[in-house]
Amino acid sequence: MASINLQGDTSGSISISAPSVAGSNTLTLPATTQTLATQNALGVRNLFINGDMQIAQRGTSATGVTTSGYNTVDRWRVTTNIAGTWTHSQDTDVPTGQGFTNSHKLLCTTANSSLSASSFIQYQQKFEGQMLQHLKYGTSSAESLTLSMWLKSNKTGTYVVRLFQTGNNRAIHKTFTIDTADTWEKKTLTFTGDTTGVLANDNSSELEVNLWLVAGSNYTSGTQDGDSWVSYTASNTAVDLTVNLADAVNNYINITGVQLEVGDTATPFEVMPYDMELARCQRYFCSSFNAGVAPANGVVASVASIFSAYDNTTGWSAWIPLPVKMRTVPSMTAYRDSVAGTDGQWATYDSGYTTLSSTTLSPGGTDNGFYCNGSRSSAFAAHDTYLLRGNFTADAEL
Amino acid sequence: MYKLIKDSISNEINMVRRLSDGACIPFAEANRDYQEFLAWKAEGNEPEEAE
């Protein structure tokens, strides 16, 4: 083994050793003045949550999508306006040899080859400001960000990625090309830090990463505004986009291995254990349904809580804890059990099931649980215990 | 369309139900569904009264 020995100014030394291996290997260092971290600082470097598309609490497939929303894969939002009809799915098509098991697929099922001025599709993730303070935006020390991702599409051409500061209305963009149809390609883009826009240190959306897939003239009729941070101008947003992913049925794009990290160098994708990634996703959305089961009425209840009636009226309340503290007080939706009931209503059980006549899931101003309030036609027996069955979703997404 | 909801304990109106899917939306500034409700209301719409 050969070594280079660096002697300290006063004492001590550091040795850099090359192992005895065949061939010539290259270790590339970042082109910047930095400290090379060798312990502790390398973890949780991906700002994206669920970048390998392994968590899909809302289900694994959504058809007939024509509007914006979170469908299937957690944390990834597709904003859509007048741009055809789509199927979103958690797919098993992945780049070979990279260790991924899932990708997120958008498949066009009804085309729009003649876009309206306001047509668009963006593939998007939003970030809380309090998760980004280490970027030091708004200071002379603002950090660069490097985006890396794997993509596959039948549509070759130039695509646009834009970072957008929600609170400051500032943006920066980069382009990349999909060179070969139906082939997985890895793309890497580096964005300079913004020395002007200060990101609020709270739980609001302060930064978005938007991959533009479709854009009408409202977003392409301006001028290319360079690749530095500027005040946002809608017409300049996607000037370089040469693709209309919605122009034919069966157009598609698969995406996985998406990573956004501080610095100017893309490191290997950071694999998070399933349980850790699930918990991170649950800060924004959680449900009582099993993994991959789309929330719906008539699914076997995962919430089976026992409560005691405090008097012999027909109304009651039971407290159900959430698995993690959520980003904010969530919106709650109730689903009926598989055994009995009316859609949207939970049921109680003592000697038999009784469907509630009103179910209200109330977080009561908290981000860590909710009351199930309800009433039924027959009175409870004071101080008797009852089984409560139903499912829920809790939504605190950005 | 929305309907106001009273909290069963405090008896105060602190949520609104979205009638399209039954979601109970808290009056929380950081909740995006609540912001959508406020935008809907700002257009001149009014929710149904609570029972």
CSV table of C-alpha atoms in Angstrom, one decimal:
chain,number,residue,atom,x,y,z
A,1,MET,CA,0.0,0.0,0.0
A,2,ALA,CA,1.4,3.4,-1.1
A,3,SER,CA,0.9,6.5,1.1
A,4,ILE,CA,1.2,10.2,1.0
A,5,ASN,CA,2.2,11.7,4.4
A,6,LEU,CA,1.2,15.3,5.2
A,7,GLN,CA,3.2,16.8,8.0
A,8,GLY,CA,1.5,19.3,10.3
A,9,ASP,CA,3.0,22.8,10.8
A,10,THR,CA,4.0,22.1,14.4
A,11,SER,CA,3.3,18.4,15.1
A,12,GLY,CA,1.3,15.4,13.9
A,13,SER,CA,0.6,14.2,10.4
A,14,ILE,CA,-2.1,12.8,8.2
A,15,SER,CA,-1.5,9.9,5.9
A,16,ILE,CA,-3.6,9.3,2.7
A,17,SER,CA,-3.2,5.7,1.6
A,18,ALA,CA,-4.1,3.9,-1.6
A,19,PRO,CA,-5.1,0.3,-1.3
A,20,SER,CA,-3.5,-2.3,-3.5
A,21,VAL,CA,-6.1,-2.8,-6.2
A,22,ALA,CA,-6.0,-3.5,-9.9
A,23,GLY,CA,-6.6,-0.7,-12.3
A,24,SER,CA,-6.8,3.0,-11.8
A,25,ASN,CA,-9.6,4.5,-9.6
A,26,THR,CA,-10.6,8.2,-9.3
A,27,LEU,CA,-11.7,10.0,-6.2
A,28,THR,CA,-13.2,13.3,-7.1
A,29,LEU,CA,-13.2,16.1,-4.5
A,30,PRO,CA,-15.6,19.1,-4.7
A,31,ALA,CA,-14.3,22.1,-6.5
A,32,THR,CA,-14.7,24.4,-3.5
A,33,THR,CA,-13.1,25.3,-0.2
A,34,GLN,CA,-14.7,22.9,2.3
A,35,THR,CA,-14.0,20.4,5.0
A,36,LEU,CA,-14.3,16.8,4.0
A,37,ALA,CA,-16.5,15.2,6.6
A,38,THR,CA,-15.5,11.7,7.4
A,39,GLN,CA,-17.9,11.0,10.3
A,40,ASN,CA,-21.3,12.0,11.6
A,41,ALA,CA,-22.0,14.8,9.1
A,42,LEU,CA,-22.9,12.5,6.2
A,43,GLY,CA,-26.3,11.3,7.3
A,44,VAL,CA,-29.8,12.7,6.4
A,45,ARG,CA,-28.3,14.9,3.7
A,46,ASN,CA,-31.1,14.4,1.2
A,47,LEU,CA,-33.6,17.3,1.7
A,48,PHE,CA,-36.2,15.3,-0.2
A,49,ILE,CA,-38.4,12.9,1.7
A,50,ASN,CA,-39.2,9.6,0.0
A,51,GLY,CA,-36.8,10.3,-2.9
A,52,ASP,CA,-36.8,6.6,-3.8
A,53,MET,CA,-40.6,6.4,-3.9
A,54,GLN,CA,-40.8,3.6,-1.4
A,55,ILE,CA,-43.7,5.0,0.7
A,56,ALA,CA,-47.2,5.1,-0.8
A,57,GLN,CA,-49.7,5.6,2.0
A,58,ARG,CA,-52.5,6.9,-0.4
A,59,GLY,CA,-52.3,3.7,-2.5
A,60,THR,CA,-50.2,2.5,-5.3
A,61,SER,CA,-52.3,3.7,-8.3
A,62,ALA,CA,-54.6,6.6,-9.1
A,63,THR,CA,-56.5,6.8,-12.4
A,64,GLY,CA,-58.3,9.6,-14.2
A,65,VAL,CA,-56.1,12.4,-12.6
A,66,THR,CA,-56.8,15.8,-14.2
A,67,THR,CA,-56.2,18.1,-11.2
A,68,SER,CA,-53.4,18.9,-8.8
A,69,GLY,CA,-52.8,16.8,-5.7
A,70,TYR,CA,-50.9,14.2,-3.8
A,71,ASN,CA,-51.7,10.8,-5.4
A,72,THR,CA,-50.0,7.5,-4.6
A,73,VAL,CA,-46.3,8.1,-3.6
A,74,ASP,CA,-45.9,10.2,-0.5
A,75,ARG,CA,-44.7,13.8,-0.5
A,76,TRP,CA,-44.6,14.1,-4.3
A,77,ARG,CA,-47.3,16.4,-5.6
A,78,VAL,CA,-48.2,16.7,-9.3
A,79,THR,CA,-49.8,20.1,-10.1
A,80,THR,CA,-51.9,19.9,-13.2
A,81,ASN,CA,-54.0,22.2,-15.2
A,82,ILE,CA,-55.7,21.6,-18.6
A,83,ALA,CA,-53.1,19.0,-19.6
A,84,GLY,CA,-54.8,15.7,-20.3
A,85,THR,CA,-55.7,12.8,-18.1
A,86,TRP,CA,-53.2,10.7,-16.2
A,87,THR,CA,-52.6,7.6,-14.2
A,88,HIS,CA,-50.1,8.0,-11.3
A,89,SER,CA,-48.6,4.9,-9.9
A,90,GLN,CA,-45.9,3.5,-7.7
A,91,ASP,CA,-44.0,1.5,-10.3
A,92,THR,CA,-41.4,-1.3,-10.0
A,93,ASP,CA,-39.5,-0.2,-13.2
A,94,VAL,CA,-36.2,1.1,-11.8
A,95,PRO,CA,-32.6,1.7,-13.1
A,96,THR,CA,-30.6,-1.5,-13.1
A,97,GLY,CA,-28.0,-2.0,-10.4
A,98,GLN,CA,-28.8,1.1,-8.3
A,99,GLY,CA,-30.7,-0.7,-5.4
A,100,PHE,CA,-34.0,1.1,-6.0
A,101,THR,CA,-37.2,-0.9,-5.8
A,102,ASN,CA,-39.7,1.7,-6.8
A,103,SER,CA,-40.2,4.7,-9.1
A,104,HIS,CA,-43.1,7.1,-9.5
A,105,LYS,CA,-44.8,6.8,-12.9
A,106,LEU,CA,-47.0,9.4,-14.7
A,107,LEU,CA,-48.8,7.8,-17.7
A,108,CYS,CA,-50.9,9.9,-20.1
A,109,THR,CA,-54.3,8.3,-20.8
A,110,THR,CA,-56.0,11.2,-22.5
A,111,ALA,CA,-53.8,13.6,-24.5
A,112,ASN,CA,-53.8,17.3,-24.9
A,113,SER,CA,-51.7,18.1,-28.0
A,114,SER,CA,-53.1,21.7,-28.2
A,115,LEU,CA,-52.3,23.3,-24.9
A,116,SER,CA,-54.2,26.2,-23.5
A,117,ALA,CA,-52.1,29.2,-22.4
A,118,SER,CA,-52.6,28.2,-18.7
A,119,SER,CA,-51.8,24.5,-19.2
A,120,PHE,CA,-49.1,23.0,-17.1
A,121,ILE,CA,-47.8,19.9,-15.2
A,122,GLN,CA,-45.2,20.2,-12.6
A,123,TYR,CA,-43.7,17.4,-10.6
A,124,GLN,CA,-43.1,18.9,-7.2
A,125,GLN,CA,-42.0,18.7,-3.6
A,126,LYS,CA,-42.3,21.5,-1.0
A,127,PHE,CA,-40.1,22.1,2.0
A,128,GLU,CA,-40.8,23.7,5.4
A,129,GLY,CA,-38.6,26.8,6.1
A,130,GLN,CA,-37.5,25.3,9.4
A,131,MET,CA,-35.9,22.4,7.5
A,132,LEU,CA,-33.8,24.8,5.4
A,133,GLN,CA,-32.1,27.2,7.7
A,134,HIS,CA,-28.7,25.5,7.2
A,135,LEU,CA,-28.8,26.8,3.6
A,136,LYS,CA,-28.1,30.3,5.0
A,137,TYR,CA,-30.2,31.9,2.3
A,138,GLY,CA,-30.2,35.7,2.5
A,139,THR,CA,-26.6,35.8,3.6
A,140,SER,CA,-23.3,35.9,1.8
A,141,SER,CA,-22.7,32.3,3.0
A,142,ALA,CA,-25.7,30.9,1.1
A,143,GLU,CA,-25.1,27.3,0.2
A,144,SER,CA,-25.3,25.7,-3.3
A,145,LEU,CA,-27.7,22.9,-3.8
A,146,THR,CA,-27.2,19.9,-6.0
A,147,LEU,CA,-30.1,17.9,-7.4
A,148,SER,CA,-29.6,14.4,-8.8
A,149,MET,CA,-32.3,12.1,-10.1
A,150,TRP,CA,-33.0,9.1,-12.3
A,151,LEU,CA,-35.6,9.5,-15.1
A,152,LYS,CA,-37.0,7.5,-18.0
A,153,SER,CA,-39.4,8.7,-20.6
A,154,ASN,CA,-40.5,8.1,-24.2
A,155,LYS,CA,-40.2,11.8,-24.8
A,156,THR,CA,-36.7,13.1,-25.4
A,157,GLY,CA,-35.9,16.8,-25.3
A,158,THR,CA,-35.1,19.6,-22.9
A,159,TYR,CA,-36.9,19.8,-19.5
A,160,VAL,CA,-36.8,22.5,-16.9
A,161,VAL,CA,-36.3,22.3,-13.1
A,162,ARG,CA,-37.1,25.5,-11.2
A,163,LEU,CA,-36.5,26.2,-7.5
A,164,PHE,CA,-39.1,28.6,-6.2
A,165,GLN,CA,-39.1,30.5,-2.9
A,166,THR,CA,-42.8,30.7,-1.9
A,167,GLY,CA,-42.4,33.5,0.6
A,168,ASN,CA,-40.0,35.6,-1.4
A,169,ASN,CA,-41.4,35.1,-4.9
A,170,ARG,CA,-37.9,34.3,-6.2
A,171,ALA,CA,-36.8,31.6,-8.5
A,172,ILE,CA,-33.9,29.9,-10.3
A,173,HIS,CA,-33.9,27.4,-13.1
A,174,LYS,CA,-31.7,24.8,-14.8
A,175,THR,CA,-32.3,22.6,-17.8
A,176,PHE,CA,-31.5,19.0,-18.7
A,177,THR,CA,-32.2,16.7,-21.6
A,178,ILE,CA,-33.6,13.3,-21.8
A,179,ASP,CA,-31.4,12.0,-24.6
A,180,THR,CA,-32.6,8.5,-25.3
A,181,ALA,CA,-36.2,7.3,-25.2
A,182,ASP,CA,-37.3,4.6,-22.9
A,183,THR,CA,-33.9,4.5,-21.1
A,184,TRP,CA,-33.1,5.3,-17.5
A,185,GLU,CA,-30.7,8.3,-17.3
A,186,LYS,CA,-29.2,10.0,-14.3
A,187,LYS,CA,-29.2,13.8,-14.3
A,188,THR,CA,-27.4,16.2,-12.0
A,189,LEU,CA,-28.0,19.9,-11.6
A,190,THR,CA,-26.3,22.4,-9.2
A,191,PHE,CA,-28.1,25.6,-8.1
A,192,THR,CA,-26.2,28.5,-6.6
A,193,GLY,CA,-27.3,29.7,-3.1
A,194,ASP,CA,-29.5,32.8,-2.9
A,195,THR,CA,-27.8,35.6,-1.0
A,196,THR,CA,-31.0,37.7,-1.1
A,197,GLY,CA,-34.1,35.7,-0.1
A,198,VAL,CA,-34.3,34.9,3.6
A,199,LEU,CA,-36.4,31.7,4.3
A,200,ALA,CA,-38.8,32.0,7.2
A,201,ASN,CA,-37.9,29.7,10.1
A,202,ASP,CA,-41.3,28.1,10.5
A,203,ASN,CA,-43.5,25.2,9.3
A,204,SER,CA,-44.7,27.0,6.2
A,205,SER,CA,-43.8,26.2,2.6
A,206,GLU,CA,-40.6,28.2,1.8
A,207,LEU,CA,-39.1,26.4,-1.1
A,208,GLU,CA,-40.4,24.2,-3.9
A,209,VAL,CA,-38.6,22.1,-6.4
A,210,ASN,CA,-40.6,21.9,-9.6
A,211,LEU,CA,-39.9,19.7,-12.6
A,212,TRP,CA,-41.8,21.1,-15.6
A,213,LEU,CA,-43.3,18.5,-17.9
A,214,VAL,CA,-46.0,20.5,-19.7
A,215,ALA,CA,-46.2,24.3,-20.1
A,216,GLY,CA,-48.6,26.6,-22.0
A,217,SER,CA,-47.7,29.9,-23.3
A,218,ASN,CA,-48.3,31.7,-20.0
A,219,TYR,CA,-45.1,30.0,-18.8
A,220,THR,CA,-43.1,30.0,-22.0
A,221,SER,CA,-43.7,33.3,-23.8
A,222,GLY,CA,-41.2,35.3,-21.8
A,223,THR,CA,-37.4,35.4,-21.9
A,224,GLN,CA,-34.9,33.0,-20.5
A,225,ASP,CA,-33.9,34.6,-17.2
A,226,GLY,CA,-30.5,32.9,-16.8
A,227,ASP,CA,-29.6,30.4,-14.1
A,228,SER,CA,-29.2,32.7,-11.1
A,229,TRP,CA,-31.8,33.7,-8.5
A,230,VAL,CA,-34.3,36.3,-9.8
A,231,SER,CA,-37.7,37.7,-9.0
A,232,TYR,CA,-40.2,35.2,-10.3
A,233,THR,CA,-41.8,36.0,-13.6
A,234,ALA,CA,-44.5,33.5,-14.7
A,235,SER,CA,-43.8,33.9,-18.5
A,236,ASN,CA,-40.1,33.1,-18.0
A,237,THR,CA,-40.7,30.0,-16.0
A,238,ALA,CA,-40.4,27.3,-18.6
A,239,VAL,CA,-39.1,29.0,-21.7
A,240,ASP,CA,-36.6,26.2,-22.4
A,241,LEU,CA,-39.0,23.4,-22.1
A,242,THR,CA,-39.2,21.7,-25.6
A,243,VAL,CA,-41.4,18.8,-24.5
A,244,ASN,CA,-45.2,18.5,-24.1
A,245,LEU,CA,-45.5,15.3,-22.2
A,246,ALA,CA,-49.2,15.4,-22.6
A,247,ASP,CA,-49.3,15.4,-26.4
A,248,ALA,CA,-50.0,11.7,-26.9
A,249,VAL,CA,-51.7,8.8,-25.1
A,250,ASN,CA,-49.2,6.5,-23.5
A,251,ASN,CA,-46.5,9.2,-23.0
A,252,TYR,CA,-44.9,8.6,-19.6
A,253,ILE,CA,-42.2,9.5,-17.3
A,254,ASN,CA,-40.7,7.4,-14.4
A,255,ILE,CA,-38.7,9.1,-11.7
A,256,THR,CA,-36.7,7.8,-8.8
A,257,GLY,CA,-33.6,8.3,-6.7
A,258,VAL,CA,-34.2,12.0,-6.4
A,259,GLN,CA,-31.8,13.7,-4.0
A,260,LEU,CA,-31.2,17.4,-3.1
A,261,GLU,CA,-28.2,18.1,-1.0
A,262,VAL,CA,-26.0,21.0,0.1
A,263,GLY,CA,-22.9,21.6,-2.0
A,264,ASP,CA,-21.9,21.3,-5.6
A,265,THR,CA,-21.4,17.5,-5.7
A,266,ALA,CA,-23.9,14.8,-6.1
A,267,THR,CA,-23.2,12.0,-3.7
A,268,PRO,CA,-24.7,8.5,-4.0
A,269,PHE,CA,-28.4,8.3,-3.1
A,270,GLU,CA,-29.0,8.2,0.6
A,271,VAL,CA,-31.1,5.1,1.4
A,272,MET,CA,-33.3,5.6,4.4
A,273,PRO,CA,-34.7,2.6,6.3
A,274,TYR,CA,-38.4,2.1,5.5
A,275,ASP,CA,-39.5,2.8,9.1
A,276,MET,CA,-37.6,6.1,9.3
A,277,GLU,CA,-38.8,7.3,5.9
A,278,LEU,CA,-42.4,6.3,6.8
A,279,ALA,CA,-42.2,8.4,10.0
A,280,ARG,CA,-40.9,11.4,8.0
A,281,CYS,CA,-43.8,11.1,5.6
A,282,GLN,CA,-46.3,10.8,8.4
A,283,ARG,CA,-45.4,14.3,9.5
A,284,TYR,CA,-47.4,15.4,6.4
A,285,PHE,CA,-49.9,12.6,5.9
A,286,CYS,CA,-50.8,9.5,7.8
A,287,SER,CA,-53.6,7.0,7.9
A,288,SER,CA,-54.9,4.0,9.7
A,289,PHE,CA,-54.8,1.9,6.5
A,290,ASN,CA,-52.2,-0.8,5.9
A,291,ALA,CA,-49.2,0.2,3.7
A,292,GLY,CA,-50.2,0.6,0.1
A,293,VAL,CA,-53.9,0.4,0.8
A,294,ALA,CA,-55.8,3.4,-0.7
A,295,PRO,CA,-58.0,5.0,1.9
A,296,ALA,CA,-61.6,4.0,1.2
A,297,ASN,CA,-64.8,3.0,3.0
A,298,GLY,CA,-65.4,-0.7,3.6
A,299,VAL,CA,-61.8,-1.6,4.4
A,300,VAL,CA,-61.1,-3.7,7.5
A,301,ALA,CA,-60.7,-1.2,10.4
A,302,SER,CA,-57.2,-0.6,11.7
A,303,VAL,CA,-58.5,1.6,14.5
A,304,ALA,CA,-60.2,-0.5,17.2
A,305,SER,CA,-60.2,1.6,20.3
A,306,ILE,CA,-62.0,0.9,23.5
A,307,PHE,CA,-63.8,3.7,25.2
A,308,SER,CA,-66.0,4.1,28.3
A,309,ALA,CA,-69.3,5.9,28.1
A,310,TYR,CA,-69.3,8.7,30.7
A,311,ASP,CA,-73.1,8.8,30.9
A,312,ASN,CA,-76.2,7.2,29.3
A,313,THR,CA,-76.7,9.7,26.5
A,314,THR,CA,-76.2,9.0,22.9
A,315,GLY,CA,-73.1,11.1,22.4
A,316,TRP,CA,-69.5,10.4,23.4
A,317,SER,CA,-65.9,11.2,22.6
A,318,ALA,CA,-62.8,9.0,22.3
A,319,TRP,CA,-59.2,10.2,22.0
A,320,ILE,CA,-57.0,8.5,19.3
A,321,PRO,CA,-53.3,9.3,19.2
A,322,LEU,CA,-51.5,9.9,15.8
A,323,PRO,CA,-48.2,8.0,15.1
A,324,VAL,CA,-46.1,11.2,15.0
A,325,LYS,CA,-46.5,14.9,15.6
A,326,MET,CA,-47.7,16.4,12.4
A,327,ARG,CA,-46.6,19.5,10.6
A,328,THR,CA,-49.7,21.4,11.7
A,329,VAL,CA,-53.2,20.6,12.9
A,330,PRO,CA,-54.4,18.1,10.3
A,331,SER,CA,-57.5,17.8,8.3
A,332,MET,CA,-59.3,14.5,9.3
A,333,THR,CA,-61.4,12.2,7.2
A,334,ALA,CA,-63.4,9.2,8.6
A,335,TYR,CA,-64.0,6.0,6.8
A,336,ARG,CA,-66.4,3.2,7.7
A,337,ASP,CA,-65.3,-0.3,8.7
A,338,SER,CA,-65.8,-3.4,6.5
A,339,VAL,CA,-68.3,-5.0,8.9
A,340,ALA,CA,-71.1,-2.4,9.1
A,341,GLY,CA,-72.1,1.1,8.7
A,342,THR,CA,-72.6,4.1,6.4
A,343,ASP,CA,-69.8,5.6,4.4
A,344,GLY,CA,-67.8,8.2,6.4
A,345,GLN,CA,-69.2,6.8,9.8
A,346,TRP,CA,-67.4,4.8,12.4
A,347,ALA,CA,-69.2,2.1,14.4
A,348,THR,CA,-69.4,1.0,18.0
A,349,TYR,CA,-69.6,-2.5,19.2
A,350,ASP,CA,-70.9,-4.1,22.4
A,351,SER,CA,-73.2,-7.0,21.7
A,352,GLY,CA,-73.4,-6.0,18.1
A,353,TYR,CA,-72.4,-3.2,15.7
A,354,THR,CA,-74.1,0.1,15.8
A,355,THR,CA,-73.3,2.6,13.1
A,356,LEU,CA,-72.9,6.1,14.3
A,357,SER,CA,-75.3,8.7,12.9
A,358,SER,CA,-72.5,11.4,13.0
A,359,THR,CA,-68.8,10.9,13.1
A,360,THR,CA,-66.6,13.9,13.5
A,361,LEU,CA,-62.8,13.5,13.8
A,362,SER,CA,-61.6,16.6,15.6
A,363,PRO,CA,-57.9,17.2,16.3
A,364,GLY,CA,-59.1,19.9,18.7
A,365,GLY,CA,-56.2,22.2,17.9
A,366,THR,CA,-53.5,19.6,18.4
A,367,ASP,CA,-51.0,18.0,16.0
A,368,ASN,CA,-50.6,14.7,17.8
A,369,GLY,CA,-54.1,13.1,18.0
A,370,PHE,CA,-57.8,13.6,17.6
A,371,TYR,CA,-61.1,13.1,19.2
A,372,CYS,CA,-63.6,10.8,17.5
A,373,ASN,CA,-66.9,12.5,18.4
A,374,GLY,CA,-70.2,10.8,17.5
A,375,SER,CA,-73.7,10.0,18.4
A,376,ARG,CA,-76.0,7.0,17.8
A,377,SER,CA,-79.6,6.2,18.0
A,378,SER,CA,-79.5,4.0,21.1
A,379,ALA,CA,-78.1,5.4,24.4
A,380,PHE,CA,-74.9,4.1,25.9
A,381,ALA,CA,-75.0,2.6,29.3
A,382,ALA,CA,-73.1,4.8,31.7
A,383,HIS,CA,-69.6,3.6,32.5
A,384,ASP,CA,-69.8,0.6,30.2
A,385,THR,CA,-67.0,0.0,27.7
A,386,TYR,CA,-67.5,-0.1,24.0
A,387,LEU,CA,-65.3,-1.0,21.0
A,388,LEU,CA,-64.9,1.7,18.4
A,389,ARG,CA,-64.1,0.7,14.8
A,390,GLY,CA,-63.3,2.8,11.7
A,391,ASN,CA,-60.4,4.2,9.6
A,392,PHE,CA,-59.0,7.7,9.2
A,393,THR,CA,-56.6,9.8,7.2
A,394,ALA,CA,-54.9,12.9,8.7
A,395,ASP,CA,-53.5,15.4,6.2
A,396,ALA,CA,-51.1,18.2,7.1
A,397,GLU,CA,-49.3,18.4,3.7
A,398,LEU,CA,-47.8,21.6,2.4
B,1,MET,CA,-69.1,23.4,-0.4
B,2,TYR,CA,-68.5,23.4,3.4
B,3,LYS,CA,-70.5,23.2,6.6
B,4,LEU,CA,-69.4,24.6,10.0
B,5,ILE,CA,-68.8,22.2,12.8
B,6,LYS,CA,-69.1,22.8,16.6
B,7,ASP,CA,-66.6,21.2,18.9
B,8,SER,CA,-68.5,18.7,21.0
B,9,ILE,CA,-66.6,19.6,24.1
B,10,SER,CA,-66.2,23.4,23.9
B,11,ASN,CA,-69.4,23.8,21.8
B,12,GLU,CA,-67.4,26.4,19.8
B,13,ILE,CA,-67.2,26.4,16.0
B,14,ASN,CA,-63.6,25.5,15.3
B,15,MET,CA,-63.8,23.4,12.2
B,16,VAL,CA,-65.5,23.1,8.8
B,17,ARG,CA,-66.5,20.0,7.0
B,18,ARG,CA,-65.7,19.7,3.3
B,19,LEU,CA,-68.9,18.2,1.9
B,20,SER,CA,-67.2,16.6,-1.2
B,21,ASP,CA,-65.3,14.1,0.9
B,22,GLY,CA,-66.4,14.7,4.5
B,23,ALA,CA,-63.0,15.9,5.7
B,24,CYS,CA,-63.0,17.9,9.0
B,25,ILE,CA,-60.8,20.9,8.5
B,26,PRO,CA,-59.5,22.7,11.6
B,27,PHE,CA,-59.2,26.5,11.7
B,28,ALA,CA,-55.4,26.3,11.6
B,29,GLU,CA,-53.5,29.0,9.6
B,30,ALA,CA,-50.9,26.5,8.4
B,31,ASN,CA,-53.4,23.9,7.2
B,32,ARG,CA,-53.6,24.2,3.4
B,33,ASP,CA,-57.2,22.9,3.3
B,34,TYR,CA,-58.2,25.8,5.7
B,35,GLN,CA,-56.4,28.2,3.4
B,36,GLU,CA,-58.4,26.8,0.5
B,37,PHE,CA,-61.6,27.3,2.5
B,38,LEU,CA,-60.7,30.9,3.3
B,39,ALA,CA,-60.0,31.5,-0.5
B,40,TRP,CA,-63.4,30.0,-1.3
B,41,LYS,CA,-65.1,32.2,1.3
B,42,ALA,CA,-63.2,35.3,0.0
B,43,GLU,CA,-64.9,34.7,-3.4
B,44,GLY,CA,-68.2,35.5,-1.6
B,45,ASN,CA,-69.3,31.9,-0.7
B,46,GLU,CA,-70.7,31.1,2.7
B,47,PRO,CA,-70.6,27.7,4.5
B,48,GLU,CA,-73.7,26.0,5.8
B,49,GLU,CA,-74.5,26.7,9.4
B,50,ALA,CA,-73.5,24.3,12.2
B,51,GLU,CA,-76.2,22.1,13.7
